[in-house]
Amino acid sequence: MRRSRGLTAALVLSLAGAGTGIGLVLMPQASAITPPVAFTADELPTWQPDGIVFAMAQANGTVFAGGTFSAVRPPEGAAGAEQEAVNFVALDAATGKPTSCKLAFTIGDGTATVRTLVVSKDKKTLYAGGYFGAVNGTPVSSLAAIDIESCTPKASFHPGFPATVRGLAVTDDTLYAAGDFNAVDGQTRERFAAVDAGTGALKPFVANVDEPGRAVEVTPDGKNVLLGGDFFTVNGSNSHALAVVNATTGAVTKTYTNIPSNSVVKDISTDDTGFYTGHEGSGGGVFDGRIGLRLSDFTEKWRDRCLGATQFVLPYQGVLYSSSHAHDCSTELEFPDGKRNFLLAQPTNHDGAAPAPVDGFVRGPGKLGWHPTANDGLGEGIGPRVMAVADKNDVKYLWVGGEFTLINGKAQQGLTRFASTGDIGAPTTPVASAASVKPGEAQVRWRTSYDADDSKLTYRIYRNGSATPAATVTAGSLEWERPQASWNDTTVKAGQTYTYRVTATDDAGNTSALSAVATVTIPTTVQTYPNQVRQDGANLYWRYDDAVSPYVADSSNGGNTSGVQFNAPALRQTPGAVSGASTAMGFNGTSQLVHGDRRQSVGNTFTVETWFKTNTTRGGKLIGFGNNTTRSSGSNDRHIYMTNTGRLVFGVYNGSARTVSTGLFETYNDNKWHHVVGTQGPGGITLYVDGQNKGSLNATSNSTYAGYWHAGGDNLSGWPTRPTSNFFAGQLDETAVYPTALTQAQVKNHFDLAKAPTDSVSAVKATEDTYINQGAPSTAYGTSTSLAVRGTSAYETYLRFNLPAAPAGQVLKSASLQIKTSTQAGAGTADTVSVVPVTGTWSGAGTTFNTKPTLGTTPLGTIAGVPDGSAVHSVELDTAAVSAVLGGGYSLGLTSTGTDPLWIWSSESTAAEGTPQLVLTFGAK
């Protein structure tokens, strides 16, 4: 019996350093792999057959694999010669290499195949079923018994099965068989039979069914037998695909009539947590998933209705591992229809109270963070077909066999294995961004990483290039659900620029690369528009200021619905819709969109809001909700779309499409920024454009389904005045979703705030820098990664900037120079450093102490007593003096009168956050 233990789940949030962190955690803590998963997702070197593996069993550290193949060969790239293996191979569980046990399963006419293997309770006998007439020349009839120690067929065990045997189960004295046969040893036994485990003599057990039997299992107490297959009747009683019968007589104990007629049972497994079935079908209304049933009364405890034929189920230590090609788990509130997922794991039981029944069935336990990849492979294109757990030298191995030819993207056919230890796969690199809407706070956000065998990861946030993390956040994610995690840095200072990088580490210590640098400049005053969106309760807020793909940050308070860019929309389009430094995102109108990274449900009260600019005549969806991500959503509503003529439509679906639209001559494809909002609440739905109410409708309900928010495109089939294109061609900005219906006053306030003057902050990096050294008067340091300042003997640093002009209607309100001390010992200084204008000419390549430029005498700013240690420092500059030189090139010099040197990073340093820069704040006159 395979033993099981219960599953526990926990929410964990770990923080270190200043600020606050937000992390959604799905799984409990662990020392290596995230429990209750027992195996890594890292494939181990394994010999591979030249065909398909249908059957697997294990005993005493040896794994037996059967199927349809003729030879086995070493793992890809490994040394060794191919060996003959006629439909069977025995392999060392720990090394993956063939053992000395050689058995050939053959038949005189047709193609022999091994379809099922099982080992006796005493681990001395291996039983094999399939379609074959001899084992190593010993005559048999589709069922054989093998002495494991000598690796020889037992000639005395010779029951006559005239057709394929597809499933076996064994007790101390009885071997049960399932298959295509109608008789055994000339006596009627239709698709199920029992023989003596020692002699092969037919037993009186009768469980006749009308269609093939595919699976058979014995309950742990030995009193009942579980039957699975294609059948519709058992001993004359109606029962489709699954039945329970008496282990001695075959009399019917339990029948099942709630499995769809176009679905069959491919496998049954049991342990002390229950028994589990894997299903395959075809056609509409098919059931392809898994069912968990109770051993006490054989009733159903849950049903996982993922689509993608399940071939095998294996309960082990409280987890049900399964092989399938699951491609749509929408009914389980997991991944939508799309890519195939061949290997999955989920708890055998719900942790705590099971969810409420849906359509009469309790949803299956959610999938766990174990996700090796495979492919369709050969034959029927099924992928993995069978599994077994073996142990050797205190290590457990999960073996997988089937039709696949790739595992984790690498060539590997038919057989692979995973161990209970040795996790070596690092998480993917986080994609991070940073933003600030008010002084004293920076929001650092990142798309959570993916790790194939760890659903709980630890993230470390590094500020300004420090080697010590400023914070640590623990958050959960799965391959198909990677919610945003974030940390608020509350120690930042207004007017200064900060950089952040993030890593992800699994419980085995494998760490991702550092994320790309995320940079933010803290405003000197509150940015009124985004601050109001957050105060009004947005729980999704895409500002489209992201500089990297495929991540769109959620800027809402505590939000975790980041967006995923699809087909590379254009980033950082300017000018954006809101006054200040915000940017927009551009969409091509044919294939580009952004979708939410987290499946969710939306009630009958909500608001959708976005800004847009377009001149399209093909219409398209601006924002909406749908049940898929990159594929066209079958369920879709709560959306705003544009018609070909430029009118706007807002609609929900509650059995029919309920819409409100702008007037016949109210069109908005004039290539100007417009603000559109749709609300639904107890009063119905309302459409607002540019702060004005454009109409309402008494529609207080919408469709009930779980889905994803979309911007820029999704299905519009069947909706009134449907445009030519489902996709929007133009720019979007400041997209937000609220769990409340905003009032007209709130909508008008957002429109007005977007146009109100607001401070904007520009960070201008040095375009060239160098320093001079009195001790080496003829040496130019233009390519040095460090810069130096000292009075005696003299070092002077020169920095060149290309300054922007002040935005229209604005003036420079403040200016500061930011520098970063280097990592060398004693980089700080006890002296005062002055920032002065450079009045002479200079170049990085040609300037030396002997050719140094002339400097101004009046300091623009000073900094005193810079401490040792690599850190960013800011020097406030004379605003009037910098204002006078806006819109052109400008050079600054750093000088000192003391003897203690200051060492800072130059623009040539690999520490990108160390480049000297000016921070300029512009605002209304």
mmCIF file with all atom_site columns, N, CA, C and O in Angstrom, residues 112-127:
data_model
loop_
_atom_site.group_PDB
_atom_site.id
_atom_site.type_symbol
_atom_site.label_atom_id
_atom_site.label_alt_id
_atom_site.label_comp_id
_atom_site.label_asym_id
_atom_site.label_entity_id
_atom_site.label_seq_id
_atom_site.pdbx_PDB_ins_code
_atom_site.Cartn_x
_atom_site.Cartn_y
_atom_site.Cartn_z
_atom_site.occupancy
_atom_site.B_iso_or_equiv
_atom_site.pdbx_formal_charge
_atom_site.auth_seq_id
_atom_site.auth_comp_id
_atom_site.auth_asym_id
_atom_site.auth_atom_id
_atom_site.pdbx_PDB_model_num
ATOM 1  N N  . ALA A 1 112 ? 3.651  -7.704  -30.304 1.00 0.00 ? 112 ALA A N  1
ATOM 2  C CA . ALA A 1 112 ? 3.538  -7.952  -28.866 1.00 0.00 ? 112 ALA A CA 1
ATOM 3  C C  . ALA A 1 112 ? 3.655  -6.640  -28.108 1.00 0.00 ? 112 ALA A C  1
ATOM 4  O O  . ALA A 1 112 ? 4.332  -5.701  -28.530 1.00 0.00 ? 112 ALA A O  1
ATOM 5  N N  . THR A 1 113 ? 2.997  -6.592  -26.955 1.00 0.00 ? 113 THR A N  1
ATOM 6  C CA . THR A 1 113 ? 3.079  -5.406  -26.106 1.00 0.00 ? 113 THR A CA 1
ATOM 7  C C  . THR A 1 113 ? 2.820  -5.797  -24.658 1.00 0.00 ? 113 THR A C  1
ATOM 8  O O  . THR A 1 113 ? 2.054  -6.730  -24.382 1.00 0.00 ? 113 THR A O  1
ATOM 9  N N  . VAL A 1 114 ? 3.480  -5.095  -23.750 1.00 0.00 ? 114 VAL A N  1
ATOM 10 C CA . VAL A 1 114 ? 3.226  -5.247  -22.317 1.00 0.00 ? 114 VAL A CA 1
ATOM 11 C C  . VAL A 1 114 ? 2.423  -4.033  -21.876 1.00 0.00 ? 114 VAL A C  1
ATOM 12 O O  . VAL A 1 114 ? 2.868  -2.897  -22.039 1.00 0.00 ? 114 VAL A O  1
ATOM 13 N N  . ARG A 1 115 ? 1.233  -4.276  -21.324 1.00 0.00 ? 115 ARG A N  1
ATOM 14 C CA . ARG A 1 115 ? 0.329  -3.172  -20.979 1.00 0.00 ? 115 ARG A CA 1
ATOM 15 C C  . ARG A 1 115 ? 0.187  -2.936  -19.479 1.00 0.00 ? 115 ARG A C  1
ATOM 16 O O  . ARG A 1 115 ? -0.306 -1.899  -19.066 1.00 0.00 ? 115 ARG A O  1
ATOM 17 N N  . THR A 1 116 ? 0.569  -3.898  -18.656 1.00 0.00 ? 116 THR A N  1
ATOM 18 C CA . THR A 1 116 ? 0.399  -3.720  -17.216 1.00 0.00 ? 116 THR A CA 1
ATOM 19 C C  . THR A 1 116 ? 1.389  -4.588  -16.467 1.00 0.00 ? 116 THR A C  1
ATOM 20 O O  . THR A 1 116 ? 1.709  -5.705  -16.904 1.00 0.00 ? 116 THR A O  1
ATOM 21 N N  . LEU A 1 117 ? 1.903  -4.077  -15.360 1.00 0.00 ? 117 LEU A N  1
ATOM 22 C CA . LEU A 1 117 ? 2.837  -4.794  -14.496 1.00 0.00 ? 117 LEU A CA 1
ATOM 23 C C  . LEU A 1 117 ? 2.425  -4.580  -13.053 1.00 0.00 ? 117 LEU A C  1
ATOM 24 O O  . LEU A 1 117 ? 2.009  -3.486  -12.669 1.00 0.00 ? 117 LEU A O  1
ATOM 25 N N  . VAL A 1 118 ? 2.563  -5.630  -12.236 1.00 0.00 ? 118 VAL A N  1
ATOM 26 C CA . VAL A 1 118 ? 2.309  -5.498  -10.808 1.00 0.00 ? 118 VAL A CA 1
ATOM 27 C C  . VAL A 1 118 ? 3.204  -6.488  -10.069 1.00 0.00 ? 118 VAL A C  1
ATOM 28 O O  . VAL A 1 118 ? 3.519  -7.562  -10.593 1.00 0.00 ? 118 VAL A O  1
ATOM 29 N N  . VAL A 1 119 ? 3.623  -6.124  -8.864  1.00 0.00 ? 119 VAL A N  1
ATOM 30 C CA . VAL A 1 119 ? 4.514  -6.950  -8.063  1.00 0.00 ? 119 VAL A CA 1
ATOM 31 C C  . VAL A 1 119 ? 3.742  -7.521  -6.884  1.00 0.00 ? 119 VAL A C  1
ATOM 32 O O  . VAL A 1 119 ? 2.913  -6.828  -6.269  1.00 0.00 ? 119 VAL A O  1
ATOM 33 N N  . SER A 1 120 ? 4.008  -8.784  -6.562  1.00 0.00 ? 120 SER A N  1
ATOM 34 C CA . SER A 1 120 ? 3.353  -9.440  -5.438  1.00 0.00 ? 120 SER A CA 1
ATOM 35 C C  . SER A 1 120 ? 3.710  -8.744  -4.127  1.00 0.00 ? 120 SER A C  1
ATOM 36 O O  . SER A 1 120 ? 4.707  -8.032  -4.037  1.00 0.00 ? 120 SER A O  1
ATOM 37 N N  . LYS A 1 121 ? 2.906  -8.986  -3.112  1.00 0.00 ? 121 LYS A N  1
ATOM 38 C CA . LYS A 1 121 ? 3.104  -8.321  -1.832  1.00 0.00 ? 121 LYS A CA 1
ATOM 39 C C  . LYS A 1 121 ? 4.442  -8.673  -1.191  1.00 0.00 ? 121 LYS A C  1
ATOM 40 O O  . LYS A 1 121 ? 5.034  -7.870  -0.480  1.00 0.00 ? 121 LYS A O  1
ATOM 41 N N  . ASP A 1 122 ? 4.948  -9.869  -1.451  1.00 0.00 ? 122 ASP A N  1
ATOM 42 C CA . ASP A 1 122 ? 6.229  -10.270 -0.873  1.00 0.00 ? 122 ASP A CA 1
ATOM 43 C C  . ASP A 1 122 ? 7.423  -9.859  -1.735  1.00 0.00 ? 122 ASP A C  1
ATOM 44 O O  . ASP A 1 122 ? 8.569  -10.209 -1.428  1.00 0.00 ? 122 ASP A O  1
ATOM 45 N N  . LYS A 1 123 ? 7.155  -9.129  -2.826  1.00 0.00 ? 123 LYS A N  1
ATOM 46 C CA . LYS A 1 123 ? 8.191  -8.604  -3.714  1.00 0.00 ? 123 LYS A CA 1
ATOM 47 C C  . LYS A 1 123 ? 9.004  -9.695  -4.415  1.00 0.00 ? 123 LYS A C  1
ATOM 48 O O  . LYS A 1 123 ? 10.111 -9.440  -4.877  1.00 0.00 ? 123 LYS A O  1
ATOM 49 N N  . LYS A 1 124 ? 8.426  -10.887 -4.522  1.00 0.00 ? 124 LYS A N  1
ATOM 50 C CA . LYS A 1 124 ? 9.161  -11.988 -5.154  1.00 0.00 ? 124 LYS A CA 1
ATOM 51 C C  . LYS A 1 124 ? 8.702  -12.278 -6.578  1.00 0.00 ? 124 LYS A C  1
ATOM 52 O O  . LYS A 1 124 ? 9.442  -12.893 -7.347  1.00 0.00 ? 124 LYS A O  1
ATOM 53 N N  . THR A 1 125 ? 7.483  -11.856 -6.927  1.00 0.00 ? 125 THR A N  1
ATOM 54 C CA . THR A 1 125 ? 6.935  -12.191 -8.237  1.00 0.00 ? 125 THR A CA 1
ATOM 55 C C  . THR A 1 125 ? 6.478  -10.934 -8.960  1.00 0.00 ? 125 THR A C  1
ATOM 56 O O  . THR A 1 125 ? 5.818  -10.066 -8.375  1.00 0.00 ? 125 THR A O  1
ATOM 57 N N  . LEU A 1 126 ? 6.833  -10.852 -10.221 1.00 0.00 ? 126 LEU A N  1
ATOM 58 C CA . LEU A 1 126 ? 6.367  -9.787  -11.095 1.00 0.00 ? 126 LEU A CA 1
ATOM 59 C C  . LEU A 1 126 ? 5.335  -10.385 -12.050 1.00 0.00 ? 126 LEU A C  1
ATOM 60 O O  . LEU A 1 126 ? 5.616  -11.377 -12.737 1.00 0.00 ? 126 LEU A O  1
ATOM 61 N N  . TYR A 1 127 ? 4.145  -9.800  -12.091 1.00 0.00 ? 127 TYR A N  1
ATOM 62 C CA . TYR A 1 127 ? 3.112  -10.230 -13.024 1.00 0.00 ? 127 TYR A CA 1
ATOM 63 C C  . TYR A 1 127 ? 3.048  -9.233  -14.177 1.00 0.00 ? 127 TYR A C  1
ATOM 64 O O  . TYR A 1 127 ? 3.063  -8.010  -13.966 1.00 0.00 ? 127 TYR A O  1
#
